[in-house]
PDB file of C-alpha atoms in Angstrom:
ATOM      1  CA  UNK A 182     -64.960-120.119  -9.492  1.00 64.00           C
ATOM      2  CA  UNK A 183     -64.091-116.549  -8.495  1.00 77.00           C
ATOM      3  CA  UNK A 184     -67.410-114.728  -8.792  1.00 74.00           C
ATOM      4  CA  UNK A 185     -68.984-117.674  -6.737  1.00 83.00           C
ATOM      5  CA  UNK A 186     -66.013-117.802  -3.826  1.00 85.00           C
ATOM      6  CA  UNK A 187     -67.041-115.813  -0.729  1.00 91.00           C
ATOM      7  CA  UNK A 188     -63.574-115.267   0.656  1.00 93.00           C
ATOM      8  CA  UNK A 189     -60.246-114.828  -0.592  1.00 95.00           C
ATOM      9  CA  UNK A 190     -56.813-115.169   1.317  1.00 96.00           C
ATOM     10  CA  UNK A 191     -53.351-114.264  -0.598  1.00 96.00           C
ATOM     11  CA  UNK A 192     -49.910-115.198   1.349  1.00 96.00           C
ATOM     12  CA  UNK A 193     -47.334-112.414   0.929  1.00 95.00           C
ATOM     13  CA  UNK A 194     -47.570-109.016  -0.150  1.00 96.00           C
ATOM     14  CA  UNK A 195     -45.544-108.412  -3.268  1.00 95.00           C
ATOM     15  CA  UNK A 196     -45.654-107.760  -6.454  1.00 94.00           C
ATOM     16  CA  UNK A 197     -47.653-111.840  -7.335  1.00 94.00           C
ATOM     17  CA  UNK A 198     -50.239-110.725  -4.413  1.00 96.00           C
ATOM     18  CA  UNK A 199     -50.454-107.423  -6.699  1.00 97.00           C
ATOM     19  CA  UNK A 200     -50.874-109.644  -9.765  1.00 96.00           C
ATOM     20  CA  UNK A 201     -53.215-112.243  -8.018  1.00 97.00           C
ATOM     21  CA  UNK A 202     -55.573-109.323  -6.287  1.00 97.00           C
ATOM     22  CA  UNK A 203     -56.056-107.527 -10.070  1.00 97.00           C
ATOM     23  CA  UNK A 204     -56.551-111.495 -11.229  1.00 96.00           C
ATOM     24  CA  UNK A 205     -59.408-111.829  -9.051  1.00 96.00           C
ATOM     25  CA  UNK A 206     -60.948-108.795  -9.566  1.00 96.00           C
ATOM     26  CA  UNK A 207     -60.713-109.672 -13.451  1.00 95.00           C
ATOM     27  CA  UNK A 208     -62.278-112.763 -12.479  1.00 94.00           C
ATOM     28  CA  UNK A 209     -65.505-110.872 -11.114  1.00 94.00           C
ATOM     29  CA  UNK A 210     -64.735-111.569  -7.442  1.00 95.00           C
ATOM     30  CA  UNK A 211     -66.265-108.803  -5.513  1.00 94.00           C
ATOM     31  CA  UNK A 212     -65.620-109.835  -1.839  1.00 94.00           C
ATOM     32  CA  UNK A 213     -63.184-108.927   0.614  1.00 95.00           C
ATOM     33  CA  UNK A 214     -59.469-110.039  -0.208  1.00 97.00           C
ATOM     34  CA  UNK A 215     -56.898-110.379   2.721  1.00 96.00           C
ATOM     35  CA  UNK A 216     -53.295-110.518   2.247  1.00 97.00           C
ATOM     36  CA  UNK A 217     -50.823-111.930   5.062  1.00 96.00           C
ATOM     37  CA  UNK A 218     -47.379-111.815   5.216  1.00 95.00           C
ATOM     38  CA  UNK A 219     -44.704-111.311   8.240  1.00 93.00           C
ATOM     39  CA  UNK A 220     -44.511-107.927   7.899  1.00 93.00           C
ATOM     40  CA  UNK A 221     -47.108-106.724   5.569  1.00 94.00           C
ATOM     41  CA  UNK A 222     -45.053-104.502   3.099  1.00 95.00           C
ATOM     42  CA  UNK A 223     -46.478-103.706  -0.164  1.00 96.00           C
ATOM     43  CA  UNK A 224     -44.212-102.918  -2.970  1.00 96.00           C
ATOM     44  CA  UNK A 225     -43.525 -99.125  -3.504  1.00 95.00           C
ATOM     45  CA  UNK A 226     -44.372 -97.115  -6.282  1.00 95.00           C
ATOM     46  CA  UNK A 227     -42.743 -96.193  -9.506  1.00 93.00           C
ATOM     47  CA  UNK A 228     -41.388 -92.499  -8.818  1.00 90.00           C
ATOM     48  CA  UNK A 229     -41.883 -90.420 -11.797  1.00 85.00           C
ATOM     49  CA  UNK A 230     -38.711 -88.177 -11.342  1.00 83.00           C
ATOM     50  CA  UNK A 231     -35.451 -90.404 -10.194  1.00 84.00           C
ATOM     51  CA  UNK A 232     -31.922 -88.373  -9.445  1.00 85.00           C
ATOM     52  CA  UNK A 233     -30.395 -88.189 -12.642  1.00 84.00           C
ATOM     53  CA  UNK A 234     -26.942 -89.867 -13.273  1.00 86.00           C
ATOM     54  CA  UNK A 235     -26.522 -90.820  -9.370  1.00 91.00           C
ATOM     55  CA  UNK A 236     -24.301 -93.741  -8.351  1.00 91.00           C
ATOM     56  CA  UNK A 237     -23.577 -95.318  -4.803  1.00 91.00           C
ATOM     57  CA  UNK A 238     -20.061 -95.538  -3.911  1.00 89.00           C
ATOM     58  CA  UNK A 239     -17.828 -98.608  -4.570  1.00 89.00           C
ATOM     59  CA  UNK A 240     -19.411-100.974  -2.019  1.00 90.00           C
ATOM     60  CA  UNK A 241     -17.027-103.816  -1.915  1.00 86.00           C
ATOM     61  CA  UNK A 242     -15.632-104.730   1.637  1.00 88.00           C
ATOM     62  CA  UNK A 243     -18.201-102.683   3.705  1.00 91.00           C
ATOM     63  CA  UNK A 244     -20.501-105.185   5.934  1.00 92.00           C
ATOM     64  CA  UNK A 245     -24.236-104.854   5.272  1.00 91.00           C
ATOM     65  CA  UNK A 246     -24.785-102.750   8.236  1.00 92.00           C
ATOM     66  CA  UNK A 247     -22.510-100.238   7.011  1.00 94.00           C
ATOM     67  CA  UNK A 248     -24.013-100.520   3.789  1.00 93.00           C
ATOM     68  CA  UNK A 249     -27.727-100.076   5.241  1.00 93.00           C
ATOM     69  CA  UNK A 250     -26.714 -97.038   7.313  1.00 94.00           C
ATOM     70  CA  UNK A 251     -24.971 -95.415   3.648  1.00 94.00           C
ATOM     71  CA  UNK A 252     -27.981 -96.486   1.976  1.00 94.00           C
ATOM     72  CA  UNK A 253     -30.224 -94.323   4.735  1.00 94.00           C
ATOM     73  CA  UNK A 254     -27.629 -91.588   4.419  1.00 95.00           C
ATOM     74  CA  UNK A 255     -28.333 -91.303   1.042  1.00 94.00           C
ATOM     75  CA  UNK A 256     -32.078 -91.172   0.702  1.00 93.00           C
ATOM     76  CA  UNK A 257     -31.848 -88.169   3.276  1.00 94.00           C
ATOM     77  CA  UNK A 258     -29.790 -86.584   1.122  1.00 93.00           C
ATOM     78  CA  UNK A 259     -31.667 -87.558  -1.990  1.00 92.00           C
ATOM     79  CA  UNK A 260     -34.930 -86.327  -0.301  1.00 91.00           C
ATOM     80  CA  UNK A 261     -33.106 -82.995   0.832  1.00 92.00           C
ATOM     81  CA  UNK A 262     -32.903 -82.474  -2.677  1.00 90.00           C
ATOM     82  CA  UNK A 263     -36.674 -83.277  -3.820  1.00 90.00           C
ATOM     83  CA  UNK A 264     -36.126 -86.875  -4.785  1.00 91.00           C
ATOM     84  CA  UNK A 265     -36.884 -90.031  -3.686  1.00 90.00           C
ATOM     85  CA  UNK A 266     -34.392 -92.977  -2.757  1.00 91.00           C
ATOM     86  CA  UNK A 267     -35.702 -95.082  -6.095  1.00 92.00           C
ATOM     87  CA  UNK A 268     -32.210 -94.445  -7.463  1.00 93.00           C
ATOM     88  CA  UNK A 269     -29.977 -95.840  -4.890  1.00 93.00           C
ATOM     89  CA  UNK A 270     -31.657 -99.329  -5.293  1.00 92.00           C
ATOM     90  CA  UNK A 271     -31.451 -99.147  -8.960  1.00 90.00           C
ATOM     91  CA  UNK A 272     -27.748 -98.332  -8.503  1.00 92.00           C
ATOM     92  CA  UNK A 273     -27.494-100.717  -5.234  1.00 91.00           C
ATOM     93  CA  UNK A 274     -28.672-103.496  -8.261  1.00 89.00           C
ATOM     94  CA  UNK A 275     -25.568-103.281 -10.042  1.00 87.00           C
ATOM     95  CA  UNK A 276     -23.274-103.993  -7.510  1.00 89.00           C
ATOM     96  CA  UNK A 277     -25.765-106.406  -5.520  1.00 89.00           C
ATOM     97  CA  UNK A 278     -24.409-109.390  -6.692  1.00 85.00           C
ATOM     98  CA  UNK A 279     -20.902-108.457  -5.539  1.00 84.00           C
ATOM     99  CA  UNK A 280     -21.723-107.219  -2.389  1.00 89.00           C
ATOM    100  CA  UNK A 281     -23.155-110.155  -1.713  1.00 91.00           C
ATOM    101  CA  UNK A 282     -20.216-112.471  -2.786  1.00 85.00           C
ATOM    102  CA  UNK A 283     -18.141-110.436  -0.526  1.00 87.00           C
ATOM    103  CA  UNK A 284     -19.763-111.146   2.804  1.00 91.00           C
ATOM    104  CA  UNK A 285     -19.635-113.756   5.112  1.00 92.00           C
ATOM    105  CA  UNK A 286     -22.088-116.273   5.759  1.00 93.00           C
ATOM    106  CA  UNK A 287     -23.691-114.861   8.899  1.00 94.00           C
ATOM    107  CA  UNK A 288     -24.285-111.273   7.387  1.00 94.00           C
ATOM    108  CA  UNK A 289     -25.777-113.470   4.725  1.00 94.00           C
ATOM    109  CA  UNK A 290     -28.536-114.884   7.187  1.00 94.00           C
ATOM    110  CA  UNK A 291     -28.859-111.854   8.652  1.00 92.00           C
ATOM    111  CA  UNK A 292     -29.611-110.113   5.085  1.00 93.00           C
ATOM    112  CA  UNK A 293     -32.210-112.415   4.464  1.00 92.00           C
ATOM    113  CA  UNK A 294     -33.815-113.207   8.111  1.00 90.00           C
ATOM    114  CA  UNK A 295     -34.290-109.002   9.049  1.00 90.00           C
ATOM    115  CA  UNK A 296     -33.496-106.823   5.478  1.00 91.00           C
ATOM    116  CA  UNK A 297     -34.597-108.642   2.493  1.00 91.00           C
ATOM    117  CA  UNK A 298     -38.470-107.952   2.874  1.00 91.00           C
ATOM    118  CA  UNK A 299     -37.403-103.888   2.961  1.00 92.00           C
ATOM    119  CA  UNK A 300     -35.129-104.681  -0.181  1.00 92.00           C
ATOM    120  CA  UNK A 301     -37.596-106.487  -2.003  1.00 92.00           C
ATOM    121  CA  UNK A 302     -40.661-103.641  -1.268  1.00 94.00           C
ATOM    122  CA  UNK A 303     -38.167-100.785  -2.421  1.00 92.00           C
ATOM    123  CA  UNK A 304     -36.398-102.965  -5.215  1.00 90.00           C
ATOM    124  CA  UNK A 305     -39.500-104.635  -6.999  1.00 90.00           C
ATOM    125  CA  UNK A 306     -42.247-101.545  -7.388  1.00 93.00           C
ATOM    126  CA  UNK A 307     -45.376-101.335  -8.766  1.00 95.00           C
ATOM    127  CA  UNK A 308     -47.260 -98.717 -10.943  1.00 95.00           C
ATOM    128  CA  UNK A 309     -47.686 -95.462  -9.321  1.00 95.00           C
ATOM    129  CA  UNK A 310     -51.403 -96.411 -10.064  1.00 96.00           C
ATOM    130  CA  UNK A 311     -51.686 -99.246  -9.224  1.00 96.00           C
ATOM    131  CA  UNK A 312     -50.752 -98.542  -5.883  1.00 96.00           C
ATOM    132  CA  UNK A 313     -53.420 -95.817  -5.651  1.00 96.00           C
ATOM    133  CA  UNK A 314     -56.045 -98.106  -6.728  1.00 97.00           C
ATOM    134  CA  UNK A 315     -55.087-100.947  -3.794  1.00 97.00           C
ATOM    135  CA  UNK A 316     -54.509 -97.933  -1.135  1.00 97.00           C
ATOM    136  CA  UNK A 317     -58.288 -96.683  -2.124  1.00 97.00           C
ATOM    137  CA  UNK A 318     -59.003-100.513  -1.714  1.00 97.00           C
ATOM    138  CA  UNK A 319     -57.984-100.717   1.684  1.00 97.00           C
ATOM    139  CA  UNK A 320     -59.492 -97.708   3.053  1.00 97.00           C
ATOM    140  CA  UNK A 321     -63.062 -98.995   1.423  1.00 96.00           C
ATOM    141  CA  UNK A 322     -62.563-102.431   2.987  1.00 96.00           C
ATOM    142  CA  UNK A 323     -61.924-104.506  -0.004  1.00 97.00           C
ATOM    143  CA  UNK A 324     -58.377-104.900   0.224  1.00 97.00           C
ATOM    144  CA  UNK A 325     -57.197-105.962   3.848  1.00 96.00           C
ATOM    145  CA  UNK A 326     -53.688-106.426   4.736  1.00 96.00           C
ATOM    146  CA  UNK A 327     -52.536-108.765   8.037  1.00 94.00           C
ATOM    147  CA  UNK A 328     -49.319-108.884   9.232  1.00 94.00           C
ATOM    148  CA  UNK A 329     -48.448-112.169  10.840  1.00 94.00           C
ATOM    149  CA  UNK A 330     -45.360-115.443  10.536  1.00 93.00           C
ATOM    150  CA  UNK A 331     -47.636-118.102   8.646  1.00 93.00           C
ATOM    151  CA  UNK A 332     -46.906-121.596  10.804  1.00 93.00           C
ATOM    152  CA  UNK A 333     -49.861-123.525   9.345  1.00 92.00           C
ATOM    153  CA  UNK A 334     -50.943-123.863   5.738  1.00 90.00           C
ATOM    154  CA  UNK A 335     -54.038-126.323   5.015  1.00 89.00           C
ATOM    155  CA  UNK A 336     -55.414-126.129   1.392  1.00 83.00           C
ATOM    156  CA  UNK A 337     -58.116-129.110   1.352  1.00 82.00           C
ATOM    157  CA  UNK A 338     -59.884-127.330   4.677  1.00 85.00           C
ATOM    158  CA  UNK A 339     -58.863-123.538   3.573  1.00 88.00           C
ATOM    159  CA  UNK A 340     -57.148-122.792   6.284  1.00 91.00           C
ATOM    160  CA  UNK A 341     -54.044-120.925   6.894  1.00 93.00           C
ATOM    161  CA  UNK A 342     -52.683-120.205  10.800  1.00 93.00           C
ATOM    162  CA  UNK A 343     -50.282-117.600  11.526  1.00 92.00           C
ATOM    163  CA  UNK A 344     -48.920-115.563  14.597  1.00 92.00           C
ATOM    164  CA  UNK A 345     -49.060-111.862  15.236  1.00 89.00           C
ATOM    165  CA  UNK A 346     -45.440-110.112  16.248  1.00 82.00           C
ATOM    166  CA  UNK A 347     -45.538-109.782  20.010  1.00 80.00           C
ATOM    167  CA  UNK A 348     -47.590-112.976  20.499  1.00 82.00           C
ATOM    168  CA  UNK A 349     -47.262-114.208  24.260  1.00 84.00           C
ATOM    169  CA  UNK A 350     -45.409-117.606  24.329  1.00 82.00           C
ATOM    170  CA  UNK A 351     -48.620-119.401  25.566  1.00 84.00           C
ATOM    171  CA  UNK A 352     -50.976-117.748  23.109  1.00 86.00           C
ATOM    172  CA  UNK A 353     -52.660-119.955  19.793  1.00 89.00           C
ATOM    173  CA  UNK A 354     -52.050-119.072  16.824  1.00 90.00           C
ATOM    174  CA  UNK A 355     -54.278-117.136  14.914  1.00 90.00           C
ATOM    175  CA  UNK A 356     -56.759-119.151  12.360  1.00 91.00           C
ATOM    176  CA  UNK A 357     -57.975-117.665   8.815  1.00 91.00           C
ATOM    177  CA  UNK A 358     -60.722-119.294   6.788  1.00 91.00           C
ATOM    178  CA  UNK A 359     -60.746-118.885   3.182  1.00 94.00           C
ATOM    179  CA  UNK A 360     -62.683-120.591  -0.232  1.00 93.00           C
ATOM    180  CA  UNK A 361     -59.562-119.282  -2.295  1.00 94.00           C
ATOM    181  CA  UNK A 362     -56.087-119.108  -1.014  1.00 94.00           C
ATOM    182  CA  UNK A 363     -53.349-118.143  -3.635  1.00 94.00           C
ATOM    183  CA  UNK A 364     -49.693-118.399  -2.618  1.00 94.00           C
ATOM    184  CA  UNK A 365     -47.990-115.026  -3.390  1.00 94.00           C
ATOM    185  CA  UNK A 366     -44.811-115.573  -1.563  1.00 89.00           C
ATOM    186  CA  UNK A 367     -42.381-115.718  -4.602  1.00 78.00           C
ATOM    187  CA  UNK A 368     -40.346-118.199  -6.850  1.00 74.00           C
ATOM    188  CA  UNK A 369     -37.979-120.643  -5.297  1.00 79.00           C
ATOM    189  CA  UNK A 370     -36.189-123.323  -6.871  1.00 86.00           C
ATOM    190  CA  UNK A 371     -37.429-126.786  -6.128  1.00 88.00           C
ATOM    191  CA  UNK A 372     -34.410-128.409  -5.221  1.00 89.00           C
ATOM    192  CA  UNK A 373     -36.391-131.577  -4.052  1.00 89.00           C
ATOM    193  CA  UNK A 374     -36.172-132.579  -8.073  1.00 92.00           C
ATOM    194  CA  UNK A 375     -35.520-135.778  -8.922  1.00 93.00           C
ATOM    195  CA  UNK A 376     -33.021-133.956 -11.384  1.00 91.00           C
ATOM    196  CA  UNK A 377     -31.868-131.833  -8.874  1.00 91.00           C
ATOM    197  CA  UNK A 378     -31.659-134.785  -6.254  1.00 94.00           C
ATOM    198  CA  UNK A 379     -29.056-137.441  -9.163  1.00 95.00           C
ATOM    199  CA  UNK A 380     -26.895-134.266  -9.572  1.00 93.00           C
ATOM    200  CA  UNK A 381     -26.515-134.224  -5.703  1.00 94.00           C
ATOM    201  CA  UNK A 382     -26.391-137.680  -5.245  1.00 94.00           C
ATOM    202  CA  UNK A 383     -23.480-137.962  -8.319  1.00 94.00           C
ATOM    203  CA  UNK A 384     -21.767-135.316  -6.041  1.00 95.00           C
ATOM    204  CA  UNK A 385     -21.687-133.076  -9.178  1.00 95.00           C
ATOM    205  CA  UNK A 386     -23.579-130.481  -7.276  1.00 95.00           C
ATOM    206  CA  UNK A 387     -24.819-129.378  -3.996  1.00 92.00           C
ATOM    207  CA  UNK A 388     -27.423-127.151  -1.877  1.00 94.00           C
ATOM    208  CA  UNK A 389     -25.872-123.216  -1.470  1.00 94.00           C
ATOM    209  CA  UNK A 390     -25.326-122.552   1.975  1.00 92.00           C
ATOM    210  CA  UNK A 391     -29.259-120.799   2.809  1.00 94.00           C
ATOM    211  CA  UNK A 392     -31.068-123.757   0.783  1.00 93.00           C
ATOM    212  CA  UNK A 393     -32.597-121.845  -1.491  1.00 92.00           C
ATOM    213  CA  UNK A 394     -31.080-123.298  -4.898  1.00 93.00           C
ATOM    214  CA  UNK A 395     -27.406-124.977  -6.075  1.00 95.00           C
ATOM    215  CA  UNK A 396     -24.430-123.666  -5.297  1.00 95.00           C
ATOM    216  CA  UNK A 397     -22.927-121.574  -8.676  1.00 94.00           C
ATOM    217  CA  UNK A 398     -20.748-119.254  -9.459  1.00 90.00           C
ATOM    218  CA  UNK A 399     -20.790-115.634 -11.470  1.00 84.00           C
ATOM    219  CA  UNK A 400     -21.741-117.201 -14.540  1.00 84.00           C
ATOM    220  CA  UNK A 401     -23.676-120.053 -13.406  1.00 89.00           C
ATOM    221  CA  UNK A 402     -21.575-122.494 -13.726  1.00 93.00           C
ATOM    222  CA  UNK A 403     -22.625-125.510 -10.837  1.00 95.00           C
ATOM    223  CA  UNK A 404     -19.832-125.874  -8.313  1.00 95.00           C
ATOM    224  CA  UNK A 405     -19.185-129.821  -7.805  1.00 94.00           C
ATOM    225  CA  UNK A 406     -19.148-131.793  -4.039  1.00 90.00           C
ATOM    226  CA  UNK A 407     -15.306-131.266  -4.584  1.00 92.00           C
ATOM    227  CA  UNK A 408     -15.880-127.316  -4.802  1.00 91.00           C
ATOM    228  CA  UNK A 409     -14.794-127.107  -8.778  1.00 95.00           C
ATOM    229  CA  UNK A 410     -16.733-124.989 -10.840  1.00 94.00           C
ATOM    230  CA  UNK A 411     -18.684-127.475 -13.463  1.00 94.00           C
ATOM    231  CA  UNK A 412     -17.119-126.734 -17.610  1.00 90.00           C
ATOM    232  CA  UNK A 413     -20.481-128.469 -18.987  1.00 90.00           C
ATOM    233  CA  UNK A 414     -23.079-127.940 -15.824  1.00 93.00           C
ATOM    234  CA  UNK A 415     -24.511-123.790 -15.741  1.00 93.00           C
ATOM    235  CA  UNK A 416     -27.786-123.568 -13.509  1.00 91.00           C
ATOM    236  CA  UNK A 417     -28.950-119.811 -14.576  1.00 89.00           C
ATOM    237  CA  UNK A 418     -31.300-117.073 -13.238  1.00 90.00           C
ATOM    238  CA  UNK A 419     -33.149-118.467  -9.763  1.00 90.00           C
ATOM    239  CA  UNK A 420     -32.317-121.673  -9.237  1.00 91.00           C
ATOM    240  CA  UNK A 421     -28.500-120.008  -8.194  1.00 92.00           C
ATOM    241  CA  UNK A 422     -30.330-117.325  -6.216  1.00 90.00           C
ATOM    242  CA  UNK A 423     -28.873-118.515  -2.448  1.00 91.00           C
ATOM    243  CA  UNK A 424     -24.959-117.684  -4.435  1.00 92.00           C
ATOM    244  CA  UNK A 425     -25.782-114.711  -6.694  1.00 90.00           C
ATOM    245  CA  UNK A 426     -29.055-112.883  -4.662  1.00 88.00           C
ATOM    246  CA  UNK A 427     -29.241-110.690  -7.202  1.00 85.00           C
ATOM    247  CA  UNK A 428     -30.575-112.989  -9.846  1.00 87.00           C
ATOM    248  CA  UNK A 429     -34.077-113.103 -10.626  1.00 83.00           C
ATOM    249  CA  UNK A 430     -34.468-109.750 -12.578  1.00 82.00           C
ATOM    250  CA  UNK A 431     -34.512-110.032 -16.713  1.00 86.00           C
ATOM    251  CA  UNK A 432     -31.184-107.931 -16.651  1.00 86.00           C
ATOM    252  CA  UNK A 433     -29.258-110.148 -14.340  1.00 87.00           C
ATOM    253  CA  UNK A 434     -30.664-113.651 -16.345  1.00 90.00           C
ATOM    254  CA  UNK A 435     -29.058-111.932 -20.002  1.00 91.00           C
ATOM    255  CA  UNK A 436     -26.141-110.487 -18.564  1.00 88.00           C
ATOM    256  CA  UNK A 437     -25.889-114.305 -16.756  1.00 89.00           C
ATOM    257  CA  UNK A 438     -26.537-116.323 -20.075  1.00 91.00           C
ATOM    258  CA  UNK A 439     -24.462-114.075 -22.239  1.00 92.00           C
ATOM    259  CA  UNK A 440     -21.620-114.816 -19.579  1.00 88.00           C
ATOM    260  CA  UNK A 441     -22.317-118.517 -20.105  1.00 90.00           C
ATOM    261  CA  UNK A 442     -22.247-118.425 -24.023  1.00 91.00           C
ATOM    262  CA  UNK A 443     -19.457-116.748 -24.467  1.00 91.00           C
ATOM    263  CA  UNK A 444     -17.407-119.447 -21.570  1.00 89.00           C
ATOM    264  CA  UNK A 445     -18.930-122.306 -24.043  1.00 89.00           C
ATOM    265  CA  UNK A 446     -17.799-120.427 -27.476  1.00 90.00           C
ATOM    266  CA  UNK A 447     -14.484-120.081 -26.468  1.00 88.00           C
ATOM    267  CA  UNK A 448     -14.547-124.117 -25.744  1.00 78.00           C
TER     268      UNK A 448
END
């Protein structure tokens, strides 16, 4: 049980290690909780004030590093003006799933390897309280937050080993002992299904390109081994996330499914 547990160990440091720190607190765990992830960002607050009515340029055909240097461009400008760069991302949402369609595989990789932890800590925020109440944490010692690549995960012993950036070649990775581990480190599809697996093996689907669900299209429909788009097979919200990117919020999932319905009304 919680109370009883003397150590607690949470991999990742989004918005679920958020949700699984105030769970254990619920719980009556008093001890020290410590949160690893690669780079250790925390999800950024809600800003009370956002620019009103502002809108990133058309995006389509720039490469993601000319998109990150606009995007940086912009939040000076924002700030310059006494706001903070919440509103680009909201706006960056709507045309995420485009942008993404429209670049090549490599700036893809790229996106995900080196970008998508800032994306995610600026894109999914917390409570502007919330975040007070874990900085406060941290400062007491209750809340500690490691920044390390997990290469090791044991849950029978409790154990979790990871490496610190800038580890020497020759140097052991780091070990961390825990009577609760929790894995924070988001949804992903699990495309090792047996469902998942006959659809593959019928050739009436296959893996997107960064393995992290099926390949679809816009509305979800499942594009076959032969690279058709699927009239009667629609895989929709995460499990197309490696296609779409964009996909996991409530807005994208409706806007998705109502896509969907209306392709199988008109049939």
């Amino acid at each position: 049980m919680a109370a009883e547990a003397q150590s607690a160990l949470l991999l990742g440091t989004g918005l679920s290690m958020v949700d699984a720190y105030l769970s254990l607190r619920e719980a009556g765990y008093e001890g020290v909780v410590t949160a690893l992830s690669r780079r250790a960002l925390m999800p950024q607050p809600h800003e009370p004030v956002c620019a009103p009515d502002y809108k990133l340029p058309n995006l389509k055909g720039l490469s993601i590093n000319q998109v990150t240097r606009l995007v940086r461009t912009e939040a000076r400008r924002l700030q310059d003006s006494g706001y903070g760069e919440q509103a680009i991302f909201r706006s960056l949402r709507k045309q995420a799933r485009i942008l993404w369609q429209n670049i090549d595989i490599k700036q893809q990789k790229r996106f995900l390897r080196h970008i998508k932890p800032y994306w995610d800590s600026f894109r999914h925020r917390m409570p502007t309280h919330l975040r007070k109440r874990l900085l406060k944490d941290m400062e007491k010692g209750n809340l500690r937050i490691e920044r390390g690549r997990i290469t090791g995960l044991d849950p029978e012993k409790g154990s979790v080993s990871f490496r610190r950036k800038g580890a020497q070649p020759d140097q052991k990775d780091e070990q961390l002992q825990s009577d609760i581990i929790i894995d924070c480190r988001g949804h992903r599809p699990n495309i090792a299904h047996s469902a998942v697996q006959t659809l593959i093996n019928q050739e009436l689907a296959f893996i997107d390109d960064h393995h992290l669900g099926l390949k679809v299209n816009q509305r979800g429909a499942i594009i076959k081994a032969d690279g058709t788009a699927s009239k009667d097979l629609f895989a929709l919200g995460p499990l197309g996330l490696g296609s779409l990117f964009e996909i996991s919020g409530i807005p994208e999932i409706i806007s998705q499914v109502d896509q969907t319905a209306r392709f199988l009304a008109a049939k």
